mmCIF file of C-alpha atoms and ligand atoms in Angstrom:
data_model
loop_
_atom_site.group_PDB
_atom_site.id
_atom_site.type_symbol
_atom_site.label_atom_id
_atom_site.label_comp_id
_atom_site.label_asym_id
_atom_site.label_seq_id
_atom_site.Cartn_x
_atom_site.Cartn_y
_atom_site.Cartn_z
ATOM 1 C CA UNK A 1 -19.160 58.275 -25.990
ATOM 2 C CA UNK A 2 -21.957 55.484 -26.317
ATOM 3 C CA UNK A 3 -23.036 53.649 -23.502
ATOM 4 C CA UNK A 4 -21.345 50.356 -24.516
ATOM 5 C CA UNK A 5 -18.170 52.451 -24.431
ATOM 6 C CA UNK A 6 -18.943 53.387 -20.947
ATOM 7 C CA UNK A 7 -19.710 49.735 -19.930
ATOM 8 C CA UNK A 8 -16.404 48.705 -21.436
ATOM 9 C CA UNK A 9 -14.589 51.199 -19.560
ATOM 10 C CA UNK A 10 -16.498 50.218 -16.257
ATOM 11 C CA UNK A 11 -16.218 46.415 -16.958
ATOM 12 C CA UNK A 12 -12.421 46.945 -17.746
ATOM 13 C CA UNK A 13 -11.995 48.853 -14.344
ATOM 14 C CA UNK A 14 -13.782 46.273 -12.387
ATOM 15 C CA UNK A 15 -12.055 43.167 -13.726
ATOM 16 C CA UNK A 16 -8.679 45.163 -13.215
ATOM 17 C CA UNK A 17 -9.700 45.858 -9.686
ATOM 18 C CA UNK A 18 -10.616 42.293 -8.861
ATOM 19 C CA UNK A 19 -7.610 41.035 -10.426
ATOM 20 C CA UNK A 20 -9.228 39.364 -13.551
ATOM 21 C CA UNK A 21 -7.211 39.160 -16.796
ATOM 22 C CA UNK A 22 -9.184 39.651 -19.812
ATOM 23 C CA UNK A 23 -8.512 40.662 -23.280
ATOM 24 C CA UNK A 24 -10.019 43.636 -25.022
ATOM 25 C CA UNK A 25 -12.278 41.311 -26.952
ATOM 26 C CA UNK A 26 -13.316 39.595 -23.797
ATOM 27 C CA UNK A 27 -13.959 42.969 -22.104
ATOM 28 C CA UNK A 28 -16.204 43.793 -25.205
ATOM 29 C CA UNK A 29 -18.316 40.609 -24.957
ATOM 30 C CA UNK A 30 -18.728 41.273 -21.357
ATOM 31 C CA UNK A 31 -19.631 44.985 -21.836
ATOM 32 C CA UNK A 32 -22.299 43.894 -24.294
ATOM 33 C CA UNK A 33 -23.684 41.455 -21.844
ATOM 34 C CA UNK A 34 -23.535 43.595 -19.005
ATOM 35 C CA UNK A 35 -25.351 46.417 -21.246
ATOM 36 C CA UNK A 36 -27.911 43.791 -22.032
ATOM 37 C CA UNK A 37 -28.585 42.606 -18.395
ATOM 38 C CA UNK A 38 -28.955 46.328 -17.326
ATOM 39 C CA UNK A 39 -31.611 46.994 -20.135
ATOM 40 C CA UNK A 40 -33.601 44.093 -19.109
ATOM 41 C CA UNK A 41 -33.339 45.040 -15.390
ATOM 42 C CA UNK A 42 -34.378 48.441 -16.228
ATOM 43 C CA UNK A 43 -37.476 47.076 -18.144
ATOM 44 C CA UNK A 44 -38.562 44.728 -15.691
ATOM 45 C CA UNK A 45 -38.127 46.809 -12.527
ATOM 46 C CA UNK A 46 -40.551 49.178 -11.000
ATOM 47 C CA UNK A 47 -39.900 52.982 -11.416
ATOM 48 C CA UNK A 48 -41.448 55.055 -8.775
ATOM 49 C CA UNK A 49 -42.306 58.289 -9.955
ATOM 50 C CA UNK A 50 -39.543 60.836 -8.885
ATOM 51 C CA UNK A 51 -41.594 63.350 -6.802
ATOM 52 C CA UNK A 52 -38.861 66.041 -7.822
ATOM 53 C CA UNK A 53 -39.494 65.288 -11.483
ATOM 54 C CA UNK A 54 -43.472 65.500 -10.750
ATOM 55 C CA UNK A 55 -43.081 68.775 -8.862
ATOM 56 C CA UNK A 56 -41.128 70.208 -11.608
ATOM 57 C CA UNK A 57 -43.749 69.069 -14.275
ATOM 58 C CA UNK A 58 -46.401 70.466 -12.206
ATOM 59 C CA UNK A 59 -44.870 73.862 -12.034
ATOM 60 C CA UNK A 60 -43.868 74.051 -15.311
ATOM 61 C CA UNK A 61 -47.518 73.436 -16.114
ATOM 62 C CA UNK A 62 -48.599 76.105 -13.881
ATOM 63 C CA UNK A 63 -46.131 78.484 -15.553
ATOM 64 C CA UNK A 64 -47.273 77.638 -18.725
ATOM 65 C CA UNK A 65 -50.732 78.462 -17.750
ATOM 66 C CA UNK A 66 -49.628 81.661 -16.381
ATOM 67 C CA UNK A 67 -48.068 82.576 -19.528
ATOM 68 C CA UNK A 68 -51.073 81.841 -21.471
ATOM 69 C CA UNK A 69 -53.064 84.155 -19.504
ATOM 70 C CA UNK A 70 -54.622 87.128 -21.437
ATOM 71 C CA UNK A 71 -55.164 90.678 -19.851
ATOM 72 C CA UNK A 72 -58.595 90.857 -19.040
ATOM 73 C CA UNK A 73 -61.015 92.945 -21.412
ATOM 74 C CA UNK A 74 -63.707 93.918 -19.011
ATOM 75 C CA UNK A 75 -61.602 95.423 -16.406
ATOM 76 C CA UNK A 76 -58.556 96.238 -18.423
ATOM 77 C CA UNK A 77 -56.247 94.352 -16.404
ATOM 78 C CA UNK A 78 -57.170 95.970 -13.249
ATOM 79 C CA UNK A 79 -58.907 93.386 -11.744
ATOM 80 C CA UNK A 80 -61.847 95.600 -10.463
ATOM 81 C CA UNK A 81 -64.828 96.958 -12.431
ATOM 82 C CA UNK A 82 -65.962 100.438 -11.480
ATOM 83 C CA UNK A 83 -69.457 101.143 -12.312
ATOM 84 C CA UNK A 84 -70.759 104.694 -12.225
ATOM 85 C CA UNK A 85 -74.632 105.031 -11.945
ATOM 86 C CA UNK A 86 -76.739 107.875 -11.566
ATOM 87 C CA UNK A 87 -76.915 107.585 -8.114
ATOM 88 C CA UNK A 88 -73.731 105.979 -6.650
ATOM 89 C CA UNK A 89 -70.585 104.596 -8.165
ATOM 90 C CA UNK A 90 -69.211 101.302 -6.815
ATOM 91 C CA UNK A 91 -65.974 99.259 -7.514
ATOM 92 C CA UNK A 92 -66.472 95.599 -7.474
ATOM 93 C CA UNK A 93 -64.099 92.752 -8.119
ATOM 94 C CA UNK A 94 -63.978 91.455 -11.581
ATOM 95 C CA UNK A 95 -66.351 88.616 -12.519
ATOM 96 C CA UNK A 96 -64.297 87.429 -15.305
ATOM 97 C CA UNK A 97 -60.726 87.354 -13.819
ATOM 98 C CA UNK A 98 -61.753 87.322 -10.181
ATOM 99 C CA UNK A 99 -59.549 90.469 -9.436
ATOM 100 C CA UNK A 100 -56.410 89.021 -10.921
ATOM 101 C CA UNK A 101 -56.509 91.418 -14.118
ATOM 102 C CA UNK A 102 -55.519 88.162 -16.150
ATOM 103 C CA UNK A 103 -57.316 85.146 -16.902
ATOM 104 C CA UNK A 104 -56.610 81.911 -19.023
ATOM 105 C CA UNK A 105 -58.387 82.100 -22.496
HETATM 106 ZN ZN1 ZN B 201 -61.025 91.275 -15.152
#
């Protein structure tokens, strides 16, 4: 259903509710006007950013970043690097992925 059809339906319903008799042709014309009015209202009115939409976009971005992460090579994805020296071995947090095991490329 096109939006103009939706307008026609709503206009016809509204006219009927208010006891206004209109021909199909008149309803068509009114619907076209109403659609035009609605369009110019939405063009001229301020649209505050919907916080939910913003939040969703943010979490999708975060998810995308997470998906783009690659397994860390220096620590083989473990997040820690074990170094064994002649005197002592130590385990330290991976410098590349900061212990996460994965990092953004
Ligand atoms: Zn690492």
